[in-house]
Each structure stands twice: as C-alpha cells, then as structure tokens.
Short mmCIF file of C-alpha atoms and ligand atoms in Angstrom, two decimals:
data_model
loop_
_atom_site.label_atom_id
_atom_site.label_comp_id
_atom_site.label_asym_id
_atom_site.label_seq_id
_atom_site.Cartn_x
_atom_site.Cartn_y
_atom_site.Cartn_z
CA UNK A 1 17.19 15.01 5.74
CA UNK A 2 18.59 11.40 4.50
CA UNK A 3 15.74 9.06 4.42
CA UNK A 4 17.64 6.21 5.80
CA UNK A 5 18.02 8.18 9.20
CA UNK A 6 14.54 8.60 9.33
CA UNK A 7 14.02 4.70 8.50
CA UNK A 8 16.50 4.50 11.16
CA UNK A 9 15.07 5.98 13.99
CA UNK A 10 11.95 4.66 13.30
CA UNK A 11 12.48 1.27 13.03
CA UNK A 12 14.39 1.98 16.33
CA UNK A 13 11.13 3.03 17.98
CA UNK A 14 8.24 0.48 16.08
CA UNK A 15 10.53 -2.27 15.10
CA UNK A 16 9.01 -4.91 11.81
CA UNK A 17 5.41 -4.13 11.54
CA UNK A 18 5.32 -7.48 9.48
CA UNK A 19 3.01 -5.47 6.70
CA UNK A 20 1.10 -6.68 4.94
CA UNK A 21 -1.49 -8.49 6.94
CA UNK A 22 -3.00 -10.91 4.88
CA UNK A 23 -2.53 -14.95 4.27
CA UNK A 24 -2.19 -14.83 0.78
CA UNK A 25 -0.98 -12.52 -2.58
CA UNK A 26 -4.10 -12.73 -3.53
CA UNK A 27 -5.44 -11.18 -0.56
CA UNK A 28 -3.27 -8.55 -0.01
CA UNK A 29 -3.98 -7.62 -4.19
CA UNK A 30 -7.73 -7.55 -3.18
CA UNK A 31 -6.74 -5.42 -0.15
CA UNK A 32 -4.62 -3.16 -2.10
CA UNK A 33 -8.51 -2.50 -4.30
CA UNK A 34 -10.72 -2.20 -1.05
CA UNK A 35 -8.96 -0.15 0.91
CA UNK A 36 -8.72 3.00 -1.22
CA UNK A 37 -10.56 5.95 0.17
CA UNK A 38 -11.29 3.61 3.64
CA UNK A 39 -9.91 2.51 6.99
CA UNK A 40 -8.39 -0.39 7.37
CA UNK A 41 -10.69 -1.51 9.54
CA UNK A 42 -13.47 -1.03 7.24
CA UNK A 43 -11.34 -3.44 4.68
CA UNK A 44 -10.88 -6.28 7.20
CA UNK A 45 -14.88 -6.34 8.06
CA UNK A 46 -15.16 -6.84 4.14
CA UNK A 47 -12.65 -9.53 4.34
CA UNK A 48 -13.94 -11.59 6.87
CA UNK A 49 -16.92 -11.55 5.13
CA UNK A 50 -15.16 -13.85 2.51
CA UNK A 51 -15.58 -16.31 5.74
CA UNK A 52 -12.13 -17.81 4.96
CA UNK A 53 -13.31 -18.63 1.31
CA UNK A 54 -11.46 -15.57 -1.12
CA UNK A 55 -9.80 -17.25 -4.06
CA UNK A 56 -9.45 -15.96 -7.71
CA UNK A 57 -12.37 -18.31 -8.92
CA UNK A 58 -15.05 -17.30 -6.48
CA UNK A 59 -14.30 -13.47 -7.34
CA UNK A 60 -14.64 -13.91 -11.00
CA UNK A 61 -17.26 -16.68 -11.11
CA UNK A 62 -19.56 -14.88 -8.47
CA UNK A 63 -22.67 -12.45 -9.65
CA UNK A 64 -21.23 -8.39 -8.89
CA UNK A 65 -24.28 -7.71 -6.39
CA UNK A 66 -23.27 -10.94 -4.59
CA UNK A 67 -19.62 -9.25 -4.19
CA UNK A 68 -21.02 -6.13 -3.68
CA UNK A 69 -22.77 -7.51 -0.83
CA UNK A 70 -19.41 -8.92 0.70
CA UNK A 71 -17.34 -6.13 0.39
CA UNK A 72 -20.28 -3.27 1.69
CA UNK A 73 -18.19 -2.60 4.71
CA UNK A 74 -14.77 -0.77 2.17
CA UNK A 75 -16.93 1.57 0.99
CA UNK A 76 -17.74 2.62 -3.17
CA UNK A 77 -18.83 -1.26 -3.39
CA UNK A 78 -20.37 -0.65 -6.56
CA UNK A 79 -16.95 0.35 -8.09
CA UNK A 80 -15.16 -1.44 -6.01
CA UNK A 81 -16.51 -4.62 -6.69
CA UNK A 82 -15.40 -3.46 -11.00
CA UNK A 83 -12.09 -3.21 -9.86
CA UNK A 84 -11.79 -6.58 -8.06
CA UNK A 85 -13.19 -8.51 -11.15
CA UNK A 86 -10.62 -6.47 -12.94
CA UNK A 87 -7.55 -7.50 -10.90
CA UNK A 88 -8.64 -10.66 -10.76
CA UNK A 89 -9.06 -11.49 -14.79
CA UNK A 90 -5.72 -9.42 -14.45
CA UNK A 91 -4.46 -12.03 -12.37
CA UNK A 92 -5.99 -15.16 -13.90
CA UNK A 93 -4.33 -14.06 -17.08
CA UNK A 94 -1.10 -15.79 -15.07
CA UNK A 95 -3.16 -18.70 -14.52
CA UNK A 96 -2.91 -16.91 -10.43
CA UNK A 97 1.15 -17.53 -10.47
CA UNK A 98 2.88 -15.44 -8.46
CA UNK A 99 6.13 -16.61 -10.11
CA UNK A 100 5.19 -16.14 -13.87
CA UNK A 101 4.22 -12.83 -12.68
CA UNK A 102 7.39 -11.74 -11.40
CA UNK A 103 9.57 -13.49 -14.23
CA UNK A 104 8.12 -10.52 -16.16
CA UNK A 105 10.74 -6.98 -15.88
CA UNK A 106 8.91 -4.45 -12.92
CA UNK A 107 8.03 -1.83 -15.31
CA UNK A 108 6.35 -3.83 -17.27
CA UNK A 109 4.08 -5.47 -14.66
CA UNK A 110 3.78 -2.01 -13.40
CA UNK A 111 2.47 -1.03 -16.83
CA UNK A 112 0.05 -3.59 -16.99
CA UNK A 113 -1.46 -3.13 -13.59
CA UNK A 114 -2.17 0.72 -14.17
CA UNK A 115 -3.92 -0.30 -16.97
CA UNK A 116 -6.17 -2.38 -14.91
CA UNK A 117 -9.62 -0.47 -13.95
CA UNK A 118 -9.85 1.10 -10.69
CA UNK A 119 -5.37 1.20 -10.36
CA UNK A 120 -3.76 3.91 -10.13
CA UNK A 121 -0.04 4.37 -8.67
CA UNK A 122 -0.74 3.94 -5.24
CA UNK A 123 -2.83 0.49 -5.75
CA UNK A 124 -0.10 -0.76 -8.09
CA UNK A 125 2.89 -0.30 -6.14
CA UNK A 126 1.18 -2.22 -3.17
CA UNK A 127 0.59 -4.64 -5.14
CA UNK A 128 4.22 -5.15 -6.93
CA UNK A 129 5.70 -4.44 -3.21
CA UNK A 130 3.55 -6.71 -0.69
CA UNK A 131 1.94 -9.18 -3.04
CA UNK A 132 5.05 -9.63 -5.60
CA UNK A 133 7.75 -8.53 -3.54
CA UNK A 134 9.62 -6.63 -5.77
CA UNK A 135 11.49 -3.16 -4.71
CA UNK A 136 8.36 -0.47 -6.34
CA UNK A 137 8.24 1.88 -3.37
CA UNK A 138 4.85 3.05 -2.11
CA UNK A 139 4.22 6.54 -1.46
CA UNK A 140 0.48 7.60 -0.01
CA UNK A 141 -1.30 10.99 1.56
CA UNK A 142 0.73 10.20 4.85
CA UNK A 143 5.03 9.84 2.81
CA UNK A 144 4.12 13.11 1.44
CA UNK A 145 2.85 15.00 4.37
CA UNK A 146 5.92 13.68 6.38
CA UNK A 147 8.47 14.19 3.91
CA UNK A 148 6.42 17.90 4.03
CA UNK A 149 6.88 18.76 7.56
CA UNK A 150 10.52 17.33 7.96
CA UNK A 151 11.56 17.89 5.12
CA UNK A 152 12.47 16.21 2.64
CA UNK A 153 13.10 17.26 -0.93
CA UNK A 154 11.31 14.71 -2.61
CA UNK A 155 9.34 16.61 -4.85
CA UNK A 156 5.21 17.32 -4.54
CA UNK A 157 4.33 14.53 -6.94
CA UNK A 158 3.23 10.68 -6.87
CA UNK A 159 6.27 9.79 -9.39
CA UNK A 160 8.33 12.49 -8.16
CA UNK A 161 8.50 11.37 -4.19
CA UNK A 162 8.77 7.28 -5.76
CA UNK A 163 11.80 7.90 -7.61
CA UNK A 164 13.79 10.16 -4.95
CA UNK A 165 12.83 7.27 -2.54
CA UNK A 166 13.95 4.73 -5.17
CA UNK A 167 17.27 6.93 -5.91
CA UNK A 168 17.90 7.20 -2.09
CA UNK A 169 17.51 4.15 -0.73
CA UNK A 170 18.95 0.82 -1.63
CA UNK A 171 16.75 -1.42 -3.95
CA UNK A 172 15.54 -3.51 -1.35
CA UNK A 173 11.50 -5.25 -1.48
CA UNK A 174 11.88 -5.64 2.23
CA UNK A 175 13.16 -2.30 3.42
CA UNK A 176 10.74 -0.57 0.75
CA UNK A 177 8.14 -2.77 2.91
CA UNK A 178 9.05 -2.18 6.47
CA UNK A 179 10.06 1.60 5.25
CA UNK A 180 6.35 2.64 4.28
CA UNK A 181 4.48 0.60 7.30
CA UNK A 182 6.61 2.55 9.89
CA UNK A 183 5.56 5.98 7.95
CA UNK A 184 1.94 5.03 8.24
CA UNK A 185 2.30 3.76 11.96
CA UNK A 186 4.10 7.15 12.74
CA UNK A 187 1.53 8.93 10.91
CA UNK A 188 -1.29 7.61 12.47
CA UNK A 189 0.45 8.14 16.29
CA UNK A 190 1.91 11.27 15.79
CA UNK A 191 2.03 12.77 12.39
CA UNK A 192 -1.91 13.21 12.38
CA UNK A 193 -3.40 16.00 10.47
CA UNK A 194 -3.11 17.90 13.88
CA UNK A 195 0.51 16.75 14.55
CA UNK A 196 1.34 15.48 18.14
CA UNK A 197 4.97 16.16 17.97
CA UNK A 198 5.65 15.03 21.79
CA UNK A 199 7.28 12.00 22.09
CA UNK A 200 7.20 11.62 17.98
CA UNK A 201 10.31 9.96 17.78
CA UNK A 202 11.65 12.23 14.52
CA UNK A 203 11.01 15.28 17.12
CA UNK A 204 15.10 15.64 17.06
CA UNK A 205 15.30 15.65 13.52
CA UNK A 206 12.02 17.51 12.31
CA UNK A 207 11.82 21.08 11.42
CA UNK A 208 7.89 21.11 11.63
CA UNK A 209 7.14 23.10 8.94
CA UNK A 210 3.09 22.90 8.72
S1 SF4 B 1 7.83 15.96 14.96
FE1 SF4 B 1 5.69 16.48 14.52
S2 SF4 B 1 5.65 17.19 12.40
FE2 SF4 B 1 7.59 16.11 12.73
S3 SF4 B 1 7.21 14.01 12.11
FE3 SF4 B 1 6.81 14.08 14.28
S4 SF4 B 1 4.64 14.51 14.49
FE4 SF4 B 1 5.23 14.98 12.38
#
C-alpha cells in the first residue's frame, strides 16, 4: 500500500489537525519530554500548571522538586523533571535560537538530541519535526500498528519504518507533520487496540491483518 494514498484519504476525512498544539518551540520541546508513557491530557494539566510562565530560564534556574511539583500530572515526574533540565541546558547551549539550531545539518542535531538524557528516537524526531521544522519523520506505537494491519512493508523497527517513510514520501516538514497527526487521530477513532473498522475511512484499502 503507497503511503501517500493513505495520507490521501485521510487528510480527505480529518483535514490539517494544525499539530502541534503549543505557543512556542520551546513548549512543544518540553511536550515532546512529558508526554512519553502519558495522555495528552495528562501533559496539558502539567502545562497549565506553568500558569502561562514556561521559558528556558525558569526550567533551569528552578529547584527539581519545585518542577517536579508542576509537572506531577505527566507522570515519572521524578525523571521527567531530569530530562527537562536536560533539554533545556541542551537548548540554552543555542543561547534558545531556533535559527542557530537549524543552521546546523539534521543528522547532526539529531545526534545531539539522542544524546540528551531521557531522548530517545521518538522524543527527538518531535522535536526536529514540530519544534524545528525540519522533514525527520515521527513514527510511534500507533505508525507501526497501522502500517501492521494495512500493510505496509515498512519494516518492524523504529529506524526501519522512519526511513521507508522518509524514502516514500517527499521531504516535506509539513506533510511529515500533518502525515503523523492524522495517523494518531485515526488511531485513536478507529485503529484502537480493539479496531473499529466501521466507518474507518482506510476500510477500502485495509487488509486487517490483526
Ligand atoms: S480498517 Fe480497521 S484495521 Fe484497518 S486501519 Fe481502519 S481501523 Fe485499523
């Protein structure tokens, strides 16, 4: 199955989810840290416990059990809260420039980030692909179990399922970003653990295989 029919049909049916929801890059690279293992809902009760105030200097200048406090709501606070100081100095170490960021070649910045503590592929490529805008497609639980049940041949690895994705599809930041919000909307209304294939929208097109 081509992936760009499947982008196809389901941008047909959800349209621009506008991912990611947050104000700022900063906020969507603290996002990309506190909502590992959680709901997103449990991520934006952390955030609005920033009250509007969540800028590279508070995170780094404030005590951990302070942050741990905020950010309760995500879940694993205690590491969490590791990781977000980590990002941050990460961050900070381009004086919190978007731009001298991405003057630097994707691999590299890739390279860097899973370096940081508490980033692994996942974390990084939302990061490079919402925060930086740069084409690093994002695969999660949710790609592979689609690209599973449909199929597609993208392999049964992280790296495997990013490059066939990245081979397949044009390299474009904006389709990459539209491309994995509609999985994770479809995902969530139809392609549940316990599919419900009626009215899924890649019904035509899906082979089921569970
Ligand atoms: S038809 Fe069923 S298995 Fe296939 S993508 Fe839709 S919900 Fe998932």
């Amino acid at each position: 199955m081509k992936l760009e029919k499947i982008y196809q049909i389901l941008f047909k049916k959800y349209g621009d989810l506008h991912w990611w929801p947050a104000d700022t890059p900063f906020e969507v690279i603290i996002g990309a840290i506190l909502t590992q293992n959680t709901a997103w809902t449990n991520v934006e009760k952390a955030l609005e416990r920033f009250e509007g105030n969540l800028s590279p200097e508070r995170v780094l200048n404030m005590p951990l059990e302070e942050l741990q406090e905020i950010i309760r709501p995500s879940g694993f606070y205690k590491q969490k809260s590791q990781y977000l100081k980590a990002v941050t100095e990460w961050f900070a170490g381009y004086d919190c420039e978007i731009n001298e960021i991405k003057s630097r070649p994707l691999t590299d910045i890739r390279s860097e980030l899973l370096k940081v503590k508490g980033i692994g592929n996942e974390t990084a490529d939302s990061i490079i692909l919402y925060a930086l805008e740069l084409p690093s497609f994002v695969i999660d639980a949710y790609t592979m179990r689609l690209f599973k049940r449909i199929p597609v041949d993208a392999g049964t690895t992280y790296m495997e399922a990013k490059n066939f994705c990245e081979r397949e599809l044009p390299r474009d930041a904006q389709l990459y970003k539209n491309f994995h919000a509609l999985i994770v909307q479809n995902a969530k209304e139809h392609c549940r653990k316990k599919a419900l294939c009626t009215a899924c929208p890649l019904e035509q097109v899906c082979q089921k295989l569970f």
